PDB file of C-alpha atoms in Angstrom:
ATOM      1  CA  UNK A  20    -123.578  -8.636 127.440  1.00 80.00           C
ATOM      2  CA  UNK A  21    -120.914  -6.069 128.713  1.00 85.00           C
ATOM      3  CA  UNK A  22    -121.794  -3.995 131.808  1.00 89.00           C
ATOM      4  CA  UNK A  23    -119.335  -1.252 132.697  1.00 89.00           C
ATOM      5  CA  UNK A  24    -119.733   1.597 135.249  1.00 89.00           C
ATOM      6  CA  UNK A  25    -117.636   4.278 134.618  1.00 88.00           C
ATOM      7  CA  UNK A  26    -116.376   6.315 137.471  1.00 86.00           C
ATOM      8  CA  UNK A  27    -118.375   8.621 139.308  1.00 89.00           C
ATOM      9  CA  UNK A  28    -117.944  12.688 137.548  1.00 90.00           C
ATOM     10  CA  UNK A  29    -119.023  15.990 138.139  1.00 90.00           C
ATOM     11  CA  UNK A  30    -119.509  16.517 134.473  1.00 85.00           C
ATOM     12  CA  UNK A  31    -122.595  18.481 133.452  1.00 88.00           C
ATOM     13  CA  UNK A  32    -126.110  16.485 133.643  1.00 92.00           C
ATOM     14  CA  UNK A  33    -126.757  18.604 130.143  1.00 90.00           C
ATOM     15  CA  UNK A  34    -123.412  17.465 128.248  1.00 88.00           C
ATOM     16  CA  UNK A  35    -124.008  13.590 128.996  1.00 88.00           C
ATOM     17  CA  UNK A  36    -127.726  14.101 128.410  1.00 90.00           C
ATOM     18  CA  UNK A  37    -127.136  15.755 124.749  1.00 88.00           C
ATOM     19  CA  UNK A  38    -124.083  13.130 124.424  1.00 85.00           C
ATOM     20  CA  UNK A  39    -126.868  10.411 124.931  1.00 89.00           C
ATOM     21  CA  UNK A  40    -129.694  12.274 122.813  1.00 88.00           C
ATOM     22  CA  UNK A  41    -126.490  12.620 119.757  1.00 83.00           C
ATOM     23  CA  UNK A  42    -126.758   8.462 119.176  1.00 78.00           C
ATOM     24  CA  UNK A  43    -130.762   8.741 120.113  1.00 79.00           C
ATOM     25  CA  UNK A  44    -133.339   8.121 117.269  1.00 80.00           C
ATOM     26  CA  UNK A  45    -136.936   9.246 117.700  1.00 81.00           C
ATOM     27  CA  UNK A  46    -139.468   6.246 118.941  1.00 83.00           C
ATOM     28  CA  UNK A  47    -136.440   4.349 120.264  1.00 87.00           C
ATOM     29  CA  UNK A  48    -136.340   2.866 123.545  1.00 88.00           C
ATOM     30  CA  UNK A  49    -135.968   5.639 126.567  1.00 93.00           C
ATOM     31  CA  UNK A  50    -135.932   5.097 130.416  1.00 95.00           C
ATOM     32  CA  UNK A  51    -137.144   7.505 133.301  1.00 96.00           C
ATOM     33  CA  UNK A  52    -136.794   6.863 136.543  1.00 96.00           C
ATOM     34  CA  UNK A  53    -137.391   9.599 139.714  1.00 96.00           C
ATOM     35  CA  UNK A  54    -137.502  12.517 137.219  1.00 95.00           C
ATOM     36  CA  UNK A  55    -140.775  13.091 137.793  1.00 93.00           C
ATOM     37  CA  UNK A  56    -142.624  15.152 134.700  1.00 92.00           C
ATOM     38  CA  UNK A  57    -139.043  16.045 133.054  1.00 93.00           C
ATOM     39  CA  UNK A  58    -139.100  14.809 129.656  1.00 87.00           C
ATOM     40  CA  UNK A  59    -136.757  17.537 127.605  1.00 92.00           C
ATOM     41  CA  UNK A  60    -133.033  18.057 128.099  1.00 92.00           C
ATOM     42  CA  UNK A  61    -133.593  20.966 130.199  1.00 95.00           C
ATOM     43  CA  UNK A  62    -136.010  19.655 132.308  1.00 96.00           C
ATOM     44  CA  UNK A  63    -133.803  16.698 133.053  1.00 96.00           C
ATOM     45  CA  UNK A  64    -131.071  18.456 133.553  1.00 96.00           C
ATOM     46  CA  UNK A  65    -132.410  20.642 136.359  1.00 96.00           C
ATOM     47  CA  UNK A  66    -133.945  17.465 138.155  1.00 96.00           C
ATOM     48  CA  UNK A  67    -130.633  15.661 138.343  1.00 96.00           C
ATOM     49  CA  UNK A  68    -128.988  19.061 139.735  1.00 96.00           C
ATOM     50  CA  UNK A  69    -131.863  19.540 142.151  1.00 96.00           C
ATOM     51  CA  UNK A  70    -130.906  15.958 143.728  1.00 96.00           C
ATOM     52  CA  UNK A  71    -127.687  16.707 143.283  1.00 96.00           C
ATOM     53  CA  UNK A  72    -128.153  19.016 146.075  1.00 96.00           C
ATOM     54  CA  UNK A  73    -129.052  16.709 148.505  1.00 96.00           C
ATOM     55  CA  UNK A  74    -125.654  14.496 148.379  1.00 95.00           C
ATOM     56  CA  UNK A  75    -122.764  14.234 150.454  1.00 93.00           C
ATOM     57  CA  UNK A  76    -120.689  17.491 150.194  1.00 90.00           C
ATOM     58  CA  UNK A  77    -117.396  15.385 148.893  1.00 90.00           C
ATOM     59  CA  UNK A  78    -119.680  12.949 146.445  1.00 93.00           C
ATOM     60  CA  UNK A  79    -119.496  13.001 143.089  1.00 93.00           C
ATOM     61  CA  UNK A  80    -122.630  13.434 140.837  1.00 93.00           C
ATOM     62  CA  UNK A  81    -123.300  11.634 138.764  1.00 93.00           C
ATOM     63  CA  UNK A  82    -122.744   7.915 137.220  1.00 94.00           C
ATOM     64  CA  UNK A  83    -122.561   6.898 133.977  1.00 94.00           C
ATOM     65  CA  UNK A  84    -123.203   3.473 133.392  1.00 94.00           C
ATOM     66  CA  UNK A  85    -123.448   0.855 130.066  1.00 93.00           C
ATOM     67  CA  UNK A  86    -125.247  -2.262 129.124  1.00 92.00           C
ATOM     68  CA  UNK A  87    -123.859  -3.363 125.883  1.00 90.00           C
ATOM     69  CA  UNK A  88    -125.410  -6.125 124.024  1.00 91.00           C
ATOM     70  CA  UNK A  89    -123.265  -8.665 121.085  1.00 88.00           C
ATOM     71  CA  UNK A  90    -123.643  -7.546 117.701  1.00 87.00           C
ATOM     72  CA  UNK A  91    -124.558 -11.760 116.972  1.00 89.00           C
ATOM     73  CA  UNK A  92    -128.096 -10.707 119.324  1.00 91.00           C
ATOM     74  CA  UNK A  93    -129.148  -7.503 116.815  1.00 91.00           C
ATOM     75  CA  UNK A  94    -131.540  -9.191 114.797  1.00 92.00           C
ATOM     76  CA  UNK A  95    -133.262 -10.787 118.070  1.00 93.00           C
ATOM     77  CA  UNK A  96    -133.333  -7.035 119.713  1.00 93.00           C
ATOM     78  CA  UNK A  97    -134.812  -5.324 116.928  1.00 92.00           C
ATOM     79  CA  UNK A  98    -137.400  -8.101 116.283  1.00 92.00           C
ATOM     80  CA  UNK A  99    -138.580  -7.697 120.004  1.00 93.00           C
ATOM     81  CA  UNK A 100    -137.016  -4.826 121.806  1.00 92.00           C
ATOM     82  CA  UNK A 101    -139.562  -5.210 124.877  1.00 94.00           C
ATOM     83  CA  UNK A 102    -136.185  -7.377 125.913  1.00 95.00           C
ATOM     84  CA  UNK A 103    -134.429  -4.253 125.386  1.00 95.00           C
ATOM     85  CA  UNK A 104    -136.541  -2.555 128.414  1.00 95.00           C
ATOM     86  CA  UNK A 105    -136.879  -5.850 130.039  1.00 96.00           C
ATOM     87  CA  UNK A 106    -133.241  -6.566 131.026  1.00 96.00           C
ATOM     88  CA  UNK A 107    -132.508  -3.220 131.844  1.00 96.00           C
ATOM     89  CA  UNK A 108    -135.235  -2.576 134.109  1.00 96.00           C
ATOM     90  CA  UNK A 109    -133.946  -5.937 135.514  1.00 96.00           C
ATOM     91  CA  UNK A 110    -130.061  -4.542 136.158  1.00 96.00           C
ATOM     92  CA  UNK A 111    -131.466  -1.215 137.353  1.00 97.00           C
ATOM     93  CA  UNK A 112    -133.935  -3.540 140.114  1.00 96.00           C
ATOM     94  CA  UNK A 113    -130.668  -5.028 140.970  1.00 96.00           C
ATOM     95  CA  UNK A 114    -128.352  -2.570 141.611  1.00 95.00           C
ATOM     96  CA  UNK A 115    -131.068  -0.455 143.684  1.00 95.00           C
ATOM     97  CA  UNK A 116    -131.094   2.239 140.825  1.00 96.00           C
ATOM     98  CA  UNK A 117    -134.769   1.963 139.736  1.00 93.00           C
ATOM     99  CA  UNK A 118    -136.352   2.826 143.408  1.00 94.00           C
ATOM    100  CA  UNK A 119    -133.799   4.792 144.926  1.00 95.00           C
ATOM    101  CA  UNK A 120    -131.906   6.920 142.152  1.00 96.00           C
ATOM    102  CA  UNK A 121    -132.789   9.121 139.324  1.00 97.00           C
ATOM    103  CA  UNK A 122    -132.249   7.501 136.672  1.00 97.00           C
ATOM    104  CA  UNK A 123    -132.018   8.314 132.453  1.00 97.00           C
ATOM    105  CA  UNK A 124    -131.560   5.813 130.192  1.00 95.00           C
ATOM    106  CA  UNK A 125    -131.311   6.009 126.279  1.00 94.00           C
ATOM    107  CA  UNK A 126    -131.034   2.930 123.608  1.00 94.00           C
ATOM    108  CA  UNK A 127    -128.293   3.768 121.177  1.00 92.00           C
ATOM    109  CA  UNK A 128    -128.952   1.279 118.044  1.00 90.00           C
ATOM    110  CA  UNK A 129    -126.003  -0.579 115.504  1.00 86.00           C
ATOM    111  CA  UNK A 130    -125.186   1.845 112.967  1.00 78.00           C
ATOM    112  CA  UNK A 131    -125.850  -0.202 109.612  1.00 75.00           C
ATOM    113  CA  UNK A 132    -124.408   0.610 106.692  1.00 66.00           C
ATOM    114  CA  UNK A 133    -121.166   1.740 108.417  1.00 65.00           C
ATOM    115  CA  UNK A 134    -118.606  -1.134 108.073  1.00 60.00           C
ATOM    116  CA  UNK A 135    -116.671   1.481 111.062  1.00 63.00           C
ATOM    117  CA  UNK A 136    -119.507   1.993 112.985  1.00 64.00           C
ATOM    118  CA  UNK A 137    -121.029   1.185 116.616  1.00 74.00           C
ATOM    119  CA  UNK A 138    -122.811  -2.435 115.461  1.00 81.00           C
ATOM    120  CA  UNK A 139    -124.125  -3.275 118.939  1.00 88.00           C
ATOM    121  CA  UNK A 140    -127.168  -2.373 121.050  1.00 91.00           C
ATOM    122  CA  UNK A 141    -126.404  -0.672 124.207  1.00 93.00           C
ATOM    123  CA  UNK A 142    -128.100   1.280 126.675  1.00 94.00           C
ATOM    124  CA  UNK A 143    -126.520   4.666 127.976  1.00 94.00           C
ATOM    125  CA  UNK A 144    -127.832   5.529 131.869  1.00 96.00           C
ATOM    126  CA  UNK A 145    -127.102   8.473 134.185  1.00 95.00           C
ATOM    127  CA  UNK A 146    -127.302   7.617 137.512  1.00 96.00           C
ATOM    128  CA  UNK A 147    -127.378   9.997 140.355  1.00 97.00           C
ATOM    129  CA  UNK A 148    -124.757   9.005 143.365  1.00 96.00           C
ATOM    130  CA  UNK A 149    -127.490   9.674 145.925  1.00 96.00           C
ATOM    131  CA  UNK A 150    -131.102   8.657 146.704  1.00 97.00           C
ATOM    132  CA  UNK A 151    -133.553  10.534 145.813  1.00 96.00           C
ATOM    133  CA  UNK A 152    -133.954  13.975 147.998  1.00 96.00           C
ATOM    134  CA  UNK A 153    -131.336  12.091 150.055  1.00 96.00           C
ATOM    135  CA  UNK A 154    -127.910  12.265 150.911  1.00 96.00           C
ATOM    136  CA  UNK A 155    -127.405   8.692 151.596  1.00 96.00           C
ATOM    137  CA  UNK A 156    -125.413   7.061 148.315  1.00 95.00           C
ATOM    138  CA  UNK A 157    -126.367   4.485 145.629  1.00 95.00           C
ATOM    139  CA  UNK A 158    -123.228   3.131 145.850  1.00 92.00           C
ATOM    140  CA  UNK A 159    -122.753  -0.906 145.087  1.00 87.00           C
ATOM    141  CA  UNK A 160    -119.433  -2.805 146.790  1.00 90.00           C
ATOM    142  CA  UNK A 161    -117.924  -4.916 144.418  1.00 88.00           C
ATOM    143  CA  UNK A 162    -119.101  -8.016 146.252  1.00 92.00           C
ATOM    144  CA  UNK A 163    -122.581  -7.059 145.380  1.00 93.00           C
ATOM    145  CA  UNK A 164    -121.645  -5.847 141.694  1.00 90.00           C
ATOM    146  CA  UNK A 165    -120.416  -9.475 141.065  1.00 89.00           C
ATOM    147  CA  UNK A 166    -123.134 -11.180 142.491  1.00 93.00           C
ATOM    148  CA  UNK A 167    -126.463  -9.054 140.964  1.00 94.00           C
ATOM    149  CA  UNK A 168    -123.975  -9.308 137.701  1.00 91.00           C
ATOM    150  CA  UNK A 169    -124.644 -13.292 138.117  1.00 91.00           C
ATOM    151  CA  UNK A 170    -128.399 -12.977 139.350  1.00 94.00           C
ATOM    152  CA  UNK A 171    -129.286 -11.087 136.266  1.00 93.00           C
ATOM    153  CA  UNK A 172    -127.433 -13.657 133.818  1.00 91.00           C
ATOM    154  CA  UNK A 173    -129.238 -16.129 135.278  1.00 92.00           C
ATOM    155  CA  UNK A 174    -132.557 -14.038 134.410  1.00 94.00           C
ATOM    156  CA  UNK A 175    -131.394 -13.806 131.229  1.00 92.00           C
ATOM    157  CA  UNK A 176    -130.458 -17.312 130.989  1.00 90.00           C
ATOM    158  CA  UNK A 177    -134.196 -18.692 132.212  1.00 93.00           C
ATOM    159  CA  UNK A 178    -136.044 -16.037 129.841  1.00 94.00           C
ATOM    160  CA  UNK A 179    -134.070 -15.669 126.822  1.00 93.00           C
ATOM    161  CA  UNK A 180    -132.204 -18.309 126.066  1.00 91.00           C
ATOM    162  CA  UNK A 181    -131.750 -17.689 122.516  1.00 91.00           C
ATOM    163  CA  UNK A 182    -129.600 -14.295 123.482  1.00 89.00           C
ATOM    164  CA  UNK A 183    -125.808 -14.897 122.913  1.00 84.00           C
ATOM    165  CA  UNK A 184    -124.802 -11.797 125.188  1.00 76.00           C
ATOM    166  CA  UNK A 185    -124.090 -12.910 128.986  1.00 76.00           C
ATOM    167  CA  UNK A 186    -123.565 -10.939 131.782  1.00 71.00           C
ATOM    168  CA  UNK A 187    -120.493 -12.391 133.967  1.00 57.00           C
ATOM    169  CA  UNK A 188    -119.566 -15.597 131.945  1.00 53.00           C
ATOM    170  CA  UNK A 189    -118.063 -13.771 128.900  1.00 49.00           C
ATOM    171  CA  UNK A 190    -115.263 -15.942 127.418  1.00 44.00           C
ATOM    172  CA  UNK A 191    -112.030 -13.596 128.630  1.00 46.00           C
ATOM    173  CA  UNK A 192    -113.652 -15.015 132.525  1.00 45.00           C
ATOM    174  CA  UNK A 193    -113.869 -18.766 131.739  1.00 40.00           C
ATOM    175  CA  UNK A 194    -111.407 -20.950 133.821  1.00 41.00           C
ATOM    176  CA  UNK A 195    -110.728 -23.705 131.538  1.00 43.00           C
ATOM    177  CA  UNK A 196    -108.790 -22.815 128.963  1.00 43.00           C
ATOM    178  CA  UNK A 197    -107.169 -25.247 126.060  1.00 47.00           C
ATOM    179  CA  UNK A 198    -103.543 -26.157 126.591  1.00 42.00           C
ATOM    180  CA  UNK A 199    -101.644 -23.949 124.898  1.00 50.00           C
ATOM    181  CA  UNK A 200     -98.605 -25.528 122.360  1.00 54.00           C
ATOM    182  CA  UNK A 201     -96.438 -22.711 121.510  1.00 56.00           C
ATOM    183  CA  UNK A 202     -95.389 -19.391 123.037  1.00 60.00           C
ATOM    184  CA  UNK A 203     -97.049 -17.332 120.194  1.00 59.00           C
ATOM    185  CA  UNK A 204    -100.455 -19.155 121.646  1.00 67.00           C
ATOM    186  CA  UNK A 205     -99.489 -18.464 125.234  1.00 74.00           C
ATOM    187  CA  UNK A 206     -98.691 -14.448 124.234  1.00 86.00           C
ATOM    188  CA  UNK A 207    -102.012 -14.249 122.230  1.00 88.00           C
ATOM    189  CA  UNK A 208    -103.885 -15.539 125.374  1.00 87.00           C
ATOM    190  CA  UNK A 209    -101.576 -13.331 127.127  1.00 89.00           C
ATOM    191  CA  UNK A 210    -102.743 -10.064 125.225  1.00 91.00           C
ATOM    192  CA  UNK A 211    -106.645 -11.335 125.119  1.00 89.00           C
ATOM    193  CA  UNK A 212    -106.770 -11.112 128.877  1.00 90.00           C
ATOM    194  CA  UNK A 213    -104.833  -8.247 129.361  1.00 92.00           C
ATOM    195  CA  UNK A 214    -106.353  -5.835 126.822  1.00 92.00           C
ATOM    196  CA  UNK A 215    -109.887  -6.795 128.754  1.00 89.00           C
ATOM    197  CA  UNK A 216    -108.523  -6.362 132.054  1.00 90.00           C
ATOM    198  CA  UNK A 217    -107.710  -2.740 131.508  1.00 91.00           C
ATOM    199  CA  UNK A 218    -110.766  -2.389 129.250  1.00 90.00           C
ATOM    200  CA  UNK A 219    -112.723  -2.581 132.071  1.00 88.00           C
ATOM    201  CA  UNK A 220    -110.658  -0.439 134.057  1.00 89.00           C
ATOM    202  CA  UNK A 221    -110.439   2.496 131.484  1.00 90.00           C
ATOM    203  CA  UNK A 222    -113.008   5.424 130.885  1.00 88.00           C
ATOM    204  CA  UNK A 223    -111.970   5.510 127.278  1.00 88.00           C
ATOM    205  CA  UNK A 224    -110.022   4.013 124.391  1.00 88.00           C
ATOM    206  CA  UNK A 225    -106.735   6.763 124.936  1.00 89.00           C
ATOM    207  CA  UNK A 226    -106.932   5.337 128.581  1.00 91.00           C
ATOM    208  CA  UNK A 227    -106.778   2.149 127.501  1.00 91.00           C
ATOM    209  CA  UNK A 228    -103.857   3.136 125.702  1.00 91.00           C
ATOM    210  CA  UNK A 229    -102.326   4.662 128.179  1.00 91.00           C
ATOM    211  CA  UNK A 230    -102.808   1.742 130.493  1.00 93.00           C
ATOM    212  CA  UNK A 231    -101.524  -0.268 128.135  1.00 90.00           C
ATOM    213  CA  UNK A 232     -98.341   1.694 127.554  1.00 89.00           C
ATOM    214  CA  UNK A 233     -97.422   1.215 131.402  1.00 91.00           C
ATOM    215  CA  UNK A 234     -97.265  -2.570 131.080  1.00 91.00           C
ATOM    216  CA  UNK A 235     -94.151  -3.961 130.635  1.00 87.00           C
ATOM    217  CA  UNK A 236     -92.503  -5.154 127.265  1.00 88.00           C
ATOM    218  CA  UNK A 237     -95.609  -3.729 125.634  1.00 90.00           C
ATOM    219  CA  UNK A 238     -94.735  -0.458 122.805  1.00 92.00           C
ATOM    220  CA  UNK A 239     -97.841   0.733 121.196  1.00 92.00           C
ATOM    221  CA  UNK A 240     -97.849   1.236 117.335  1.00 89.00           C
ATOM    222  CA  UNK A 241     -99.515   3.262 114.671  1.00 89.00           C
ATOM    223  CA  UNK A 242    -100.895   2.917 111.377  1.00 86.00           C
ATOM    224  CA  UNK A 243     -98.991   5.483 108.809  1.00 83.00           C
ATOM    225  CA  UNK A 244    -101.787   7.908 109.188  1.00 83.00           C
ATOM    226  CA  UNK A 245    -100.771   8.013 113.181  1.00 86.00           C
ATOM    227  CA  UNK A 246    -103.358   6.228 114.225  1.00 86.00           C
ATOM    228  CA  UNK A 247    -102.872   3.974 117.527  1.00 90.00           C
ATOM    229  CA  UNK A 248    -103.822   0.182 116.327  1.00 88.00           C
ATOM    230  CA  UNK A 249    -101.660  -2.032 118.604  1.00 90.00           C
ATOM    231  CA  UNK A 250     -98.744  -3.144 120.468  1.00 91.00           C
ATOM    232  CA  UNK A 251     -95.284  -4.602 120.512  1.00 90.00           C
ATOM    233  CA  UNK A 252     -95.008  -7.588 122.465  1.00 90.00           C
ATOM    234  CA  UNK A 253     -91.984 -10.233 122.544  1.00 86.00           C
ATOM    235  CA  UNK A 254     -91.278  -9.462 119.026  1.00 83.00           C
ATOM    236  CA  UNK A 255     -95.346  -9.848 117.409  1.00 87.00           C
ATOM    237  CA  UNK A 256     -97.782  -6.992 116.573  1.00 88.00           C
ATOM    238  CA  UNK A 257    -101.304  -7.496 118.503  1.00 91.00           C
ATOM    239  CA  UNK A 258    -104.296  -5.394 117.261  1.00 90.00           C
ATOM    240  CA  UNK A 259    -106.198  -3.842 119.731  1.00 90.00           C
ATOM    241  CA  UNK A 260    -109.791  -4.283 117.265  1.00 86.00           C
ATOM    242  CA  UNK A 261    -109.205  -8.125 116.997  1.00 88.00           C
ATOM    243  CA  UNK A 262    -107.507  -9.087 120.982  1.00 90.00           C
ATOM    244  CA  UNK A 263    -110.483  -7.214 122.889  1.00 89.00           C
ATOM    245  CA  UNK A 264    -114.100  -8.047 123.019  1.00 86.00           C
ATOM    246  CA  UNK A 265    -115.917  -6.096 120.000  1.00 83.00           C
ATOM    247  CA  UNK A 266    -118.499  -4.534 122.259  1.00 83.00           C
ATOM    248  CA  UNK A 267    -115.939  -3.651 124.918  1.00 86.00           C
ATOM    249  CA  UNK A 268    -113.706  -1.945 122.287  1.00 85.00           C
ATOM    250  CA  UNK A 269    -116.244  -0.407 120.436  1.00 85.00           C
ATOM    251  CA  UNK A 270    -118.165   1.221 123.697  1.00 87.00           C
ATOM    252  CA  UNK A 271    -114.313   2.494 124.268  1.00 88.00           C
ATOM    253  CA  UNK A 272    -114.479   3.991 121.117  1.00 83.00           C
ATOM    254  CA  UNK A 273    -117.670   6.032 121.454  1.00 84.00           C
ATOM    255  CA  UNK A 274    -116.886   6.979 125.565  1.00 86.00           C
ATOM    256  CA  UNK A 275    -113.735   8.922 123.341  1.00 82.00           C
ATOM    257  CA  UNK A 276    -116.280  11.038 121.772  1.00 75.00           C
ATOM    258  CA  UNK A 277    -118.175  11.701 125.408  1.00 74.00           C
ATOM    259  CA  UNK A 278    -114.744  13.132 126.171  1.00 72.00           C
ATOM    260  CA  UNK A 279    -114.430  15.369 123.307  1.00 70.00           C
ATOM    261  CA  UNK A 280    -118.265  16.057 123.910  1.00 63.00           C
ATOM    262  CA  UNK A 281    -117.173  17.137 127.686  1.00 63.00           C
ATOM    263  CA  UNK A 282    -114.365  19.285 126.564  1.00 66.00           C
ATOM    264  CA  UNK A 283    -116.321  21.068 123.917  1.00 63.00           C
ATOM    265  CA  UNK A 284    -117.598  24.349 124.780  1.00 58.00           C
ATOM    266  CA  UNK A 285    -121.833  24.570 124.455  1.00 51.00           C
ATOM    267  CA  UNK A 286    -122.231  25.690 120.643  1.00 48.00           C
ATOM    268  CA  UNK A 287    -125.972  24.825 120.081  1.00 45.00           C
ATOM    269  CA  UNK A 288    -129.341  24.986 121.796  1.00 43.00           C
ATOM    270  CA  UNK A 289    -130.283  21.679 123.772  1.00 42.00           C
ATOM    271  CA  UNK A 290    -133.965  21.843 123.139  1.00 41.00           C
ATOM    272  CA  UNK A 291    -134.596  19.551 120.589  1.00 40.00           C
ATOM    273  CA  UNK A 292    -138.414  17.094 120.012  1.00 41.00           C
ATOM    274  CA  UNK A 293    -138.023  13.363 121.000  1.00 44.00           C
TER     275      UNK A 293
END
């Protein structure tokens, strides 16, 4: 399982609402937390800008966080997706969100039939940066990230074990690592680590790249259509698809579209039946 919290915005609550209602299919798993009787767009919309009132005058508002599940644990989701709500009522208990904050969360399924497609479940939430008709923040130290990050693996460990996903030992974490023979090994390892690093760091994949692009001896490469696929390090070609966690790279992938979402001007009505 890959958690990321991206940083705090002042984006419109309707753009990331209609972002998360774009990969949202009827019956699917939705969360409400705080928002009272809002159920449409609208309606949520104005709730999260009514709290929004309350904040600190120099806070953000609003959070955008992800709980991304391995593409190996589909089959086990959509068999029983009560694990779905489960777990992420779980990390929302954990990080304070589900008393204190408004939250809206929306299950975003694997796209089958689309060898390029998103082939994870994940969960989408806005958070609001304050408690509810409070100014006082929701705001988590790392310290306390890391450790509710290890409370709820350990959940998940006790309740599902047959889940594959895990919350803070993913492999690019694990201490012990093989000996490595040859430099080519050592480089690969290399790359592994550092395309996660920034992955975690970056809002999107074209700040991944550019994060990548400031590390030395590392020259980013297209395919002939111009598309970014990779780097130059020390002489090899590394693949940004096959050296960083699928779930990581694909949730990349999709926050690109939230950006081209944010930068879009409003072209249709929001009001739509879910």
């Amino acid at each position: 399982m890959y958690i990321k919290q991206l940083k705090s915005s002042n984006q419109p609550f309707g753009k990331m609402i209609r972002y998360f209602l774009d990969g949202y299919q009827k019956g699917d798993p939705q969360i409400f937390k705080n928002t009272g009787l809002a159920s449409t767009p609208e309606e949520l919309a104005k709730a999260f800008e009514a709290n929004a009132k309350f904040r600190h005058v120099r806070s953000k508002k609003l959070k955008h966080c992800i709980m991304s599940f391995m593409a190996e644990d589909s089959q086990h989701l959509e068999n029983n997706p009560a694990i779905l709500y489960d777990l992420a009522e779980k990390y929302l208990d954990l990080r304070g969100y589900g008393d204190n904050a408004l939250v809206y969360g929306v299950i975003h399924k694997p796209e089958k039939g689309k060898a390029d497609g998103i082939q994870h479940y994940h969960w989408h939430f806005a958070v609001s940066t304050n408690h509810v008709k409070s100014q006082q923040s929701t705001r988590v130290s790392r310290e306390e990230y890391e450790s509710q990050d290890k409370e709820l693996e350990m959940y998940q460990r006790e309740k599902y074990p047959q889940l594959q996903s895990l919350v803070y030992t993913r492999p690019d974490r694990t201490k012990d690592k093989k000996p490595q023979n040859t430099p080519r090994e050592t480089n690969k390892d290399f790359i592994r680590e550092l395309f996660n690093t920034l992955a975690d760091e970056a809002s999107n994949l074209s700040e991944l790249y550019r994060l990548i692009e400031k590390q030395e001896d590392c020259t980013l490469y297209t395919t002939k259509k111009g598309v970014i696929n990779g780097v130059w390090y020390k002489g090899c070609k590394y693949r940004f698809s096959r050296y960083t966690t699928p779930e990581k790279y694909e949730i990349l992938h999709e926050l690109d579209e939230l950006k081209k979402l944010r930068e879009k001007p409003r072209t249709r009505d929001m009001s739509r039946e879910y």
